[in-house]
GROMACS .gro file of C-alpha atoms in nm:
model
  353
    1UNK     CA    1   8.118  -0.469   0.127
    2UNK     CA    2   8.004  -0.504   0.482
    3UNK     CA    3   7.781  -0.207   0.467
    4UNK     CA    4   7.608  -0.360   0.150
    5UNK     CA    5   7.519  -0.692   0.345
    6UNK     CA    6   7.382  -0.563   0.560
    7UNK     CA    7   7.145  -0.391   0.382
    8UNK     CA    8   7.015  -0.646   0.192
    9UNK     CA    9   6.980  -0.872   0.499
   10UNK     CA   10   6.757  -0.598   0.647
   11UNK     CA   11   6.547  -0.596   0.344
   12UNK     CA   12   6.489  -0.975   0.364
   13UNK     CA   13   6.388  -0.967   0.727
   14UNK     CA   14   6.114  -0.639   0.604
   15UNK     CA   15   5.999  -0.869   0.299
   16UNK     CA   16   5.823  -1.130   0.557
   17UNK     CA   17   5.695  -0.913   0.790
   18UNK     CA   18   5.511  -0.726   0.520
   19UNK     CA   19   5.362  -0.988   0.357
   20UNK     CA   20   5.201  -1.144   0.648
   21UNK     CA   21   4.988  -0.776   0.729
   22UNK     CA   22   4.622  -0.809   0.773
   23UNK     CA   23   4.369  -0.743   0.479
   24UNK     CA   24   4.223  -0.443   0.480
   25UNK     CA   25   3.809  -0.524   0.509
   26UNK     CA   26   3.610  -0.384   0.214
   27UNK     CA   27   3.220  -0.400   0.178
   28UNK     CA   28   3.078  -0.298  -0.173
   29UNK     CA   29   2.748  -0.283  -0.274
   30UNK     CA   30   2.656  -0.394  -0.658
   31UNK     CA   31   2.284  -0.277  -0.788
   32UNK     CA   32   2.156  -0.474  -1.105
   33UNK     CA   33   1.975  -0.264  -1.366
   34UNK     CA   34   1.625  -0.297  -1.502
   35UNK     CA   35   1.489  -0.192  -1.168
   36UNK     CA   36   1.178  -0.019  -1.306
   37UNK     CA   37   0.999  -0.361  -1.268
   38UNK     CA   38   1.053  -0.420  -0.930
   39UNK     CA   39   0.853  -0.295  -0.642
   40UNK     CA   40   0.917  -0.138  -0.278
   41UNK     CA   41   0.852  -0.435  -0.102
   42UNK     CA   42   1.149  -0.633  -0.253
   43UNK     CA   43   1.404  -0.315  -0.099
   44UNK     CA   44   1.326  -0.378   0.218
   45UNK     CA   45   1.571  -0.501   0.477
   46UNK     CA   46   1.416  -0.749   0.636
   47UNK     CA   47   1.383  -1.132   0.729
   48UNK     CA   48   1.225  -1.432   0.470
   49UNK     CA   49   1.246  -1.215   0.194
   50UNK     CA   50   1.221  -1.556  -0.006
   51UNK     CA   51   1.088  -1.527  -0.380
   52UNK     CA   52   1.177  -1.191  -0.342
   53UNK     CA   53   1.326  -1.057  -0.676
   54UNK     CA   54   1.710  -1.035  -0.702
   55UNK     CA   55   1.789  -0.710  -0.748
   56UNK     CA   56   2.126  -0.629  -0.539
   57UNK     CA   57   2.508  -0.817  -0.392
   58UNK     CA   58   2.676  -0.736  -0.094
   59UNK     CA   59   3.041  -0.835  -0.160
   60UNK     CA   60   3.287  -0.839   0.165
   61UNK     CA   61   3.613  -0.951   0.120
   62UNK     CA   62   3.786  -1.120   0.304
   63UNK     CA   63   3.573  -1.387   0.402
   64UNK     CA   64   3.593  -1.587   0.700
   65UNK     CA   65   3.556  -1.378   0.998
   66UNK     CA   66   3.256  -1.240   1.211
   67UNK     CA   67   3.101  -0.958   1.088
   68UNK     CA   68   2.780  -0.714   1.101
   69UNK     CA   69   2.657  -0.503   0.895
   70UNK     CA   70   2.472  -0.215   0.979
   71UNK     CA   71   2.240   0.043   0.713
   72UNK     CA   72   2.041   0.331   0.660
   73UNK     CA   73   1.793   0.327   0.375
   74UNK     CA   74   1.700   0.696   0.261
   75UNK     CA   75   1.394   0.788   0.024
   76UNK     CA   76   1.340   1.115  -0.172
   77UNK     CA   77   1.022   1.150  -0.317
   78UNK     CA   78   1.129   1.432  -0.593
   79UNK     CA   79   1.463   1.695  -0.676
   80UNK     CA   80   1.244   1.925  -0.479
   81UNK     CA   81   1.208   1.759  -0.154
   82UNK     CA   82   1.369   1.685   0.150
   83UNK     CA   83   1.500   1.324   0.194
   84UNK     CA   84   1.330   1.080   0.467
   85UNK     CA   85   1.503   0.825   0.657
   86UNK     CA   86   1.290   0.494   0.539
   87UNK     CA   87   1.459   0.263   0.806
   88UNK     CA   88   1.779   0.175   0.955
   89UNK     CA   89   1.892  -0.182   1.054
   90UNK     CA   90   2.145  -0.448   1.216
   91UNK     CA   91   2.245  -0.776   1.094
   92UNK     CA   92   2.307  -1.055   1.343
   93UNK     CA   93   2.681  -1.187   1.342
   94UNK     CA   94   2.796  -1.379   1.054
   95UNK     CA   95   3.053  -1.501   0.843
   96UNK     CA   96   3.217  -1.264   0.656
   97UNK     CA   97   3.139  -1.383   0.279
   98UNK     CA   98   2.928  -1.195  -0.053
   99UNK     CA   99   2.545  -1.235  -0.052
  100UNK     CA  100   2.231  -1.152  -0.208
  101UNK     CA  101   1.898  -1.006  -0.116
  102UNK     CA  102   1.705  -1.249  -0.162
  103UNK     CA  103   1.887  -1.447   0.086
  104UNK     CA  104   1.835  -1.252   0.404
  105UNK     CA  105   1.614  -1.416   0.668
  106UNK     CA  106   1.685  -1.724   0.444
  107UNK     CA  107   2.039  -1.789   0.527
  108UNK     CA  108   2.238  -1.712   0.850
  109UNK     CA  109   2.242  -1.380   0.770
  110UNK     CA  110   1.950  -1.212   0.920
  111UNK     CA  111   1.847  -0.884   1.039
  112UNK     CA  112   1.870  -0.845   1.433
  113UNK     CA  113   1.672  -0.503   1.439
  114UNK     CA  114   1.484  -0.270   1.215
  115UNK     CA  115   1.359   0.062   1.299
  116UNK     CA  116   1.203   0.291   1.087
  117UNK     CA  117   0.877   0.544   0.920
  118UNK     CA  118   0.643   0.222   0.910
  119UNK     CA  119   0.383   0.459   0.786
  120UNK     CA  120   0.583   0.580   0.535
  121UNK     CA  121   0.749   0.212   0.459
  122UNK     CA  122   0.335   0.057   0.453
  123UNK     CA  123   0.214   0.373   0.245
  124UNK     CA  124   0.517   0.284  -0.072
  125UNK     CA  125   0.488  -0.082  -0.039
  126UNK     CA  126   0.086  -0.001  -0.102
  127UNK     CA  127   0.147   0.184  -0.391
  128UNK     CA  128   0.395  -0.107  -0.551
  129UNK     CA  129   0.639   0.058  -0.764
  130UNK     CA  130   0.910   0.276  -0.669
  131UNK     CA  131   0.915   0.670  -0.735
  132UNK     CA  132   1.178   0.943  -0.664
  133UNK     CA  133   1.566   0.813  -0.497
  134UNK     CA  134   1.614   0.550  -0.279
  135UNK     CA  135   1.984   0.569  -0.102
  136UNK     CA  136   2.150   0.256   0.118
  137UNK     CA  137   2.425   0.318   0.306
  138UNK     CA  138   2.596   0.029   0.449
  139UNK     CA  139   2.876   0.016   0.668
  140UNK     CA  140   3.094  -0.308   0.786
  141UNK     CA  141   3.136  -0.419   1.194
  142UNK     CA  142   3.348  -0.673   1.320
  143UNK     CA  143   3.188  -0.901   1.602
  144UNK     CA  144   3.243  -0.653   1.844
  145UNK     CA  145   3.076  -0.429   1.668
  146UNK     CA  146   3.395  -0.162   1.596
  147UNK     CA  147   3.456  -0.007   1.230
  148UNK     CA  148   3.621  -0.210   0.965
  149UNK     CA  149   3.482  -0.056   0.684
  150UNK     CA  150   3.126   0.145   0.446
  151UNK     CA  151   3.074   0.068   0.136
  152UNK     CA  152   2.984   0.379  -0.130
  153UNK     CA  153   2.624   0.514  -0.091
  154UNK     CA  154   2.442   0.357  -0.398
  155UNK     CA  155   2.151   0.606  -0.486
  156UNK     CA  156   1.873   0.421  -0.728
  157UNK     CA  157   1.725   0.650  -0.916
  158UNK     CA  158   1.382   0.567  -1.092
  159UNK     CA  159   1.389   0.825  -1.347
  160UNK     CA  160   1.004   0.724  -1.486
  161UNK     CA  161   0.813   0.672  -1.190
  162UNK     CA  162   0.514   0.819  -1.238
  163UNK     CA  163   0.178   0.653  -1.266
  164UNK     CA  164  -0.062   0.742  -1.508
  165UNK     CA  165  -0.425   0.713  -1.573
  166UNK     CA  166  -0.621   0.603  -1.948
  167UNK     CA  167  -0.936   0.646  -2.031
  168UNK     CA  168  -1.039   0.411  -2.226
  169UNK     CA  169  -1.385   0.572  -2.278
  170UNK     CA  170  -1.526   0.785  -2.344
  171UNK     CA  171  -1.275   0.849  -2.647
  172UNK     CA  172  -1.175   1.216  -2.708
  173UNK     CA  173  -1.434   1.406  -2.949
  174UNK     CA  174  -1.658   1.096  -2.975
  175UNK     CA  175  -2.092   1.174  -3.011
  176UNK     CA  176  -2.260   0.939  -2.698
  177UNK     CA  177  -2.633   0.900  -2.629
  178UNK     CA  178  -2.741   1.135  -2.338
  179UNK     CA  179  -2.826   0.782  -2.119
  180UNK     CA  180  -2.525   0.621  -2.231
  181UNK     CA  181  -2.177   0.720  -2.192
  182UNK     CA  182  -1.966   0.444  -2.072
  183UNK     CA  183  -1.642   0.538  -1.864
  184UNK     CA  184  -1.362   0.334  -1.790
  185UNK     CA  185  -0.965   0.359  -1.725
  186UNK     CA  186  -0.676   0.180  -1.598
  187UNK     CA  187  -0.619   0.092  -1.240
  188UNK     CA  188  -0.333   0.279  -1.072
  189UNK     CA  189  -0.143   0.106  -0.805
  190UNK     CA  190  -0.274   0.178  -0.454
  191UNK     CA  191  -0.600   0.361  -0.536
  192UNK     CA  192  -0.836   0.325  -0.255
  193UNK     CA  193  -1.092   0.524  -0.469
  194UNK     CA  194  -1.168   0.699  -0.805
  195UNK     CA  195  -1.350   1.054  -0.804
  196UNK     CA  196  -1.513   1.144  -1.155
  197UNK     CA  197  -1.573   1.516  -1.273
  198UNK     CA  198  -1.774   1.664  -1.560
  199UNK     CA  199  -1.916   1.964  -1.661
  200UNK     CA  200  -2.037   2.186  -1.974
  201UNK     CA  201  -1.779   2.324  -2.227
  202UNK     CA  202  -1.989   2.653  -2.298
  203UNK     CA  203  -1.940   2.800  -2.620
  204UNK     CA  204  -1.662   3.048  -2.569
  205UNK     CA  205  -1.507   2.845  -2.311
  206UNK     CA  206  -1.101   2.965  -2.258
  207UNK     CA  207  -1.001   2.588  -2.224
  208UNK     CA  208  -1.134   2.271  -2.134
  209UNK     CA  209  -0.982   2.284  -1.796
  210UNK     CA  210  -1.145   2.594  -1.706
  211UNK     CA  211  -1.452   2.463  -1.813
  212UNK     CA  212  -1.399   2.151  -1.585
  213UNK     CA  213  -1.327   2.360  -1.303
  214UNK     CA  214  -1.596   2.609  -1.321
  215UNK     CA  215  -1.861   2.591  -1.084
  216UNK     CA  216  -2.238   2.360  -1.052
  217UNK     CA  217  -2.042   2.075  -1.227
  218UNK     CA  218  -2.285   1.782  -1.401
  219UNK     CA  219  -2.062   1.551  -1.193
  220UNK     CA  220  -1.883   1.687  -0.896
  221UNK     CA  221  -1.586   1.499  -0.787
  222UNK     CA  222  -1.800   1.157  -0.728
  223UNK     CA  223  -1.643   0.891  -0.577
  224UNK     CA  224  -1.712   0.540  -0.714
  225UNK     CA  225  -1.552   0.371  -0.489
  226UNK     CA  226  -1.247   0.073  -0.650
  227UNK     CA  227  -1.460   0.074  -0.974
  228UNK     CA  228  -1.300   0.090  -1.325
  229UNK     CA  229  -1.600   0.143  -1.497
  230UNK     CA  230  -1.906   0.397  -1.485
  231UNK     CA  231  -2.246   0.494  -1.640
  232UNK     CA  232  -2.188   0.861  -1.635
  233UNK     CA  233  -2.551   0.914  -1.665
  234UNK     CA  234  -2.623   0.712  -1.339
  235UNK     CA  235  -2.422   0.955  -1.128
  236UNK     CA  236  -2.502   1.329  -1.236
  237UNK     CA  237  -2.551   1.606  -0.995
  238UNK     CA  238  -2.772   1.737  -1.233
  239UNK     CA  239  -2.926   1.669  -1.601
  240UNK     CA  240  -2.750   1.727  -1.885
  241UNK     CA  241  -2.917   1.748  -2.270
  242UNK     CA  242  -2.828   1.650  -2.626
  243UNK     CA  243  -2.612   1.862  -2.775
  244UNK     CA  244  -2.394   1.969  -2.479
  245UNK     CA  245  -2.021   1.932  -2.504
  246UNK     CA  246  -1.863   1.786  -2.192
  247UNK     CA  247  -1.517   1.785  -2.020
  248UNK     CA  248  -1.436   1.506  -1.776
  249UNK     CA  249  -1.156   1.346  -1.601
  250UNK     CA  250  -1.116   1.038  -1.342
  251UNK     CA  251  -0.907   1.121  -0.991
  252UNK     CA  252  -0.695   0.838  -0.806
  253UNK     CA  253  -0.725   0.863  -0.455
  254UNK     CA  254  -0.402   0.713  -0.298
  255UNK     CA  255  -0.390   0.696   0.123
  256UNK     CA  256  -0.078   0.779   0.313
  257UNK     CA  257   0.098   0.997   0.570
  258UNK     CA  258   0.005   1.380   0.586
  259UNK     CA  259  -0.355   1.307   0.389
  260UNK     CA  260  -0.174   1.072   0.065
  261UNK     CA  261  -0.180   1.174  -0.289
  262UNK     CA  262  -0.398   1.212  -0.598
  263UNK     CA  263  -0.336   1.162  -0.930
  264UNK     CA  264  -0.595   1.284  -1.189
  265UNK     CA  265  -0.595   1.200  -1.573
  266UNK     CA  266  -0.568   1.390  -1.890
  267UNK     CA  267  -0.876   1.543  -2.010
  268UNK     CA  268  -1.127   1.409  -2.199
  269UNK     CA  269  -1.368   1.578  -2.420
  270UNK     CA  270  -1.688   1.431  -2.579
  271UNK     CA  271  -2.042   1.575  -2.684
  272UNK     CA  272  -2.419   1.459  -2.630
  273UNK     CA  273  -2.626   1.335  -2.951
  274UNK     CA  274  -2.923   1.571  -3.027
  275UNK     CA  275  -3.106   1.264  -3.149
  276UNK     CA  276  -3.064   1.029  -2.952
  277UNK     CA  277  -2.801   0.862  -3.235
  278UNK     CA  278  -2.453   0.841  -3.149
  279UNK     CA  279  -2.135   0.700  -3.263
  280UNK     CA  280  -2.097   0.463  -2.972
  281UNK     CA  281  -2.211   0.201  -2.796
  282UNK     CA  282  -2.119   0.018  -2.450
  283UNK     CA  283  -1.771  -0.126  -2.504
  284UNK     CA  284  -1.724  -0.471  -2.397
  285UNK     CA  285  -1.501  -0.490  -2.092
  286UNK     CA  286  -1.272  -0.737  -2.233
  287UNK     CA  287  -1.225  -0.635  -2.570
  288UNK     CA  288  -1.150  -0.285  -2.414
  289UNK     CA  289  -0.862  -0.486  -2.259
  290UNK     CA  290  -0.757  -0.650  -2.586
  291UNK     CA  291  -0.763  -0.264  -2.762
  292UNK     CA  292  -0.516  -0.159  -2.463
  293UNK     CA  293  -0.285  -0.497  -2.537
  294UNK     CA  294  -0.274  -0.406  -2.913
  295UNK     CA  295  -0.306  -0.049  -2.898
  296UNK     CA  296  -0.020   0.068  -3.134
  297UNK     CA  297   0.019  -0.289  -3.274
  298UNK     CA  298  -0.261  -0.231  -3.537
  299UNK     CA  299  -0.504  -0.019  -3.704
  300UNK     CA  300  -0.574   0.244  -3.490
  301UNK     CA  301  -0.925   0.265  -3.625
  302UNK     CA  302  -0.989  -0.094  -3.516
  303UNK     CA  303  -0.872  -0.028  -3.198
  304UNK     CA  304  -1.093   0.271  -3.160
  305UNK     CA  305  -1.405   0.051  -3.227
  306UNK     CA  306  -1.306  -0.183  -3.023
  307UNK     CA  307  -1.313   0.106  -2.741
  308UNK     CA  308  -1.635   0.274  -2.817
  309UNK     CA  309  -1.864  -0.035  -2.883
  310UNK     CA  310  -1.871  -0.048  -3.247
  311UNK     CA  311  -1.747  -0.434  -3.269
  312UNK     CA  312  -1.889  -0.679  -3.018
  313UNK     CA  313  -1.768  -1.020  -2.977
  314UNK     CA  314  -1.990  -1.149  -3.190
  315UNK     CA  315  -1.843  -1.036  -3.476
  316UNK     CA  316  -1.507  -1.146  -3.438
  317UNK     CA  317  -1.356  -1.516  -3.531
  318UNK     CA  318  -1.113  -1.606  -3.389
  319UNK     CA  319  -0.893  -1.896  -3.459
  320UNK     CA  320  -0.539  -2.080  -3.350
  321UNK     CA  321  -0.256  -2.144  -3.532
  322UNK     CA  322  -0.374  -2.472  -3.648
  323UNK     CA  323  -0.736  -2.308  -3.799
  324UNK     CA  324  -0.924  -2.415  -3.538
  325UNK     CA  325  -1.186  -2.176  -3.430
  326UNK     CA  326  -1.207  -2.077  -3.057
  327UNK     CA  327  -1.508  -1.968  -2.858
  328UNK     CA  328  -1.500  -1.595  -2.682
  329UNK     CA  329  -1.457  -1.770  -2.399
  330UNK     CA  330  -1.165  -1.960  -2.466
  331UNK     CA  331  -1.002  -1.669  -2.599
  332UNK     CA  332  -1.025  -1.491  -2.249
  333UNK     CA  333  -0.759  -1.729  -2.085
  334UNK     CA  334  -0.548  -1.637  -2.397
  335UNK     CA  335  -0.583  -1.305  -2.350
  336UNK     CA  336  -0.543  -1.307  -1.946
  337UNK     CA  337  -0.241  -1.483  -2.057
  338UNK     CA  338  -0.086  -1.230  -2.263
  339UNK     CA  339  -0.171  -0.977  -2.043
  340UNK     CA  340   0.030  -1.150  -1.764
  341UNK     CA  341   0.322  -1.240  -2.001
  342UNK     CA  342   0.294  -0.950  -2.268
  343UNK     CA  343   0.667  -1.073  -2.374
  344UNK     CA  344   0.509  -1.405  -2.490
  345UNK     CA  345   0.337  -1.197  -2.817
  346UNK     CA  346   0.613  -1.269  -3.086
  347UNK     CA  347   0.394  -1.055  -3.364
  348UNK     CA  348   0.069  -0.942  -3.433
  349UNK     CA  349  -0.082  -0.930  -3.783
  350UNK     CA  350  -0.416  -0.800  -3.847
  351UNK     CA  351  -0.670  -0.848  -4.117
  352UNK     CA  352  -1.009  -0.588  -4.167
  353UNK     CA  353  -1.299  -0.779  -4.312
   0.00000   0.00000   0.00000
């Protein structure tokens, strides 16, 4: 009997003792989805990040104590390249408790130091949206600075980054006048400068791209500076004539470390009336912008003559939902206004006349 007291008396002094041992620290990191919207800027670790979207939590329980937090931010342009260390930083001491991004700098938890590749950090933020893996590593101080805990690496992987370039015009297999072939494409995100080819598509030609590659081009590589829009025939390197069939494609020039990066657009081919006739005219600027909002919304065909000229403003009415009739000017802020808020177009029915 004695032997059995005493055991259990034991056991009720260990019960207390346990109970009162310290929490272990634990620092997670919780990544929202949808980030294909978001840009580079709102990733970085920095101070007054205010407005800045909310796109990540830092949970630490338990809360209370002084803490730091210290992190490495990786980026990875590609599978087939090395990674790069974007920046690593230090919060100032605070009290341990969950947070958002968007309160750094705006709260009392604010970054103490930041070091990093500001060429490389200046050179992603320029070109807006994220591309390739981005990988945080955080890891948990106390206010001495000694271990308590890291949270898992959290890798964000954009799996569509890459930009693209449309041309709008001239539209694949279309007949232009020799003096007037319109060009114009979408802006890509950190272009400093667009570069326009062209040549001949001789009759025999292996490909198109051969034939755009091949030597005394009609336009060879020409930069136009920011512009979206071109006269072809006001920048030759040499004359072309009616009847020729041309190749051409538009070249984003994008400035960063080691020289930056292009990125040229799909090929487009088109030929020269031999009498001066042709299927197209100059496109108006903004209904080419209201063919790319409904592209894929509506008759192809209407879209098409939207892009090459065929229909000019003129010779559409446009009205509200109440039958009132607006002028083409009034229908620009609408259409600014879609293109802002795209998810504001519930439907879109169309009707030929």
């Amino acid at each position: 009997m004695r032997r059995i007291i005493a055991t259990f008396v034991t056991f009720l002094f260990l019960l207390p003792l346990t109970s009162f041992q310290a929490q272990p620290y634990k620092i997670d990191l919780i990544v929202f989805q949808d980030l294909n919207s978001i840009d580079f800027a709102a990733l970085s670790f920095a101070n007054n990040l205010r407005g800045a979207p909310r796109i990540f939590q830092v949970v630490i329980t338990p809360e209370g104590q002084d803490v730091i937090i210290k992190g490495v931010v990786d980026w990875q342009s590609d599978e087939n390249s090395a990674s790069r260390q974007l920046v690593t930083f230090t919060t100032e001491k605070f009290k341990a408790r969950s947070f958002f991004n968007d309160e750094i700098g705006n709260s009392e938890i604010r970054i103490a130091t930041a070091e990093g590749d500001k060429s490389l950090a200046e050179d992603l933020i320029r070109k807006g949206k994220p591309t390739g893996k981005v990988t945080i590593n955080l890891v948990l101080l106390d206010g001495n600075s000694n271990f308590l805990a890291s949270a898992e690496p959290k890798v964000l992987s954009f799996l569509n980054p890459a930009q693209t370039i449309t041309i709008f015009s001239p539209i694949e297999g279309s007949i232009y006048d020799v003096g007037n072939v319109q060009a114009q494409w979408t802006a890509v995100t950190g272009a400093t400068s667009y570069r326009i080819r062209a040549n001949v598509i001789p009759p025999g030609s292996p490909s198109p791209e051969d034939a755009l590659n091949a030597g005394n081009p009609f336009i060879n590589d020409k930069d136009v500076g920011t512009s979206l829009t071109v006269n072809l025939g006001t920048i030759l390197d040499r004359q072309w004539v009616g009847g020729d069939q041309v190749v051409m494609a538009v070249t984003a020039v994008i400035t960063g470390p080691g020289g930056g990066t292009t990125l040229r657009s799909p090929l487009v081919t088109f030929r020269l009336s031999r009498s001066g006739n042709s299927s197209s005219n100059i496109a108006n600027p903004d209904l080419v912008r209201l063919a790319n909002l409904i592209s894929g919304k509506v008759s192809q065909d209407f879209v098409n003559k939207l892009l090459n000229g065929q229909i000019t403003p003129d010779r559409i009415h446009i009205t509200d939902e109440n039958g009132n009739t607006l002028s083409f000017t009034e229908f620009l802020n609408v259409l600014a206004n879609w293109e802002t808020n795209p998810q504001s177009i519930i439907s879109i029915d169309f009707t030929g006349k």
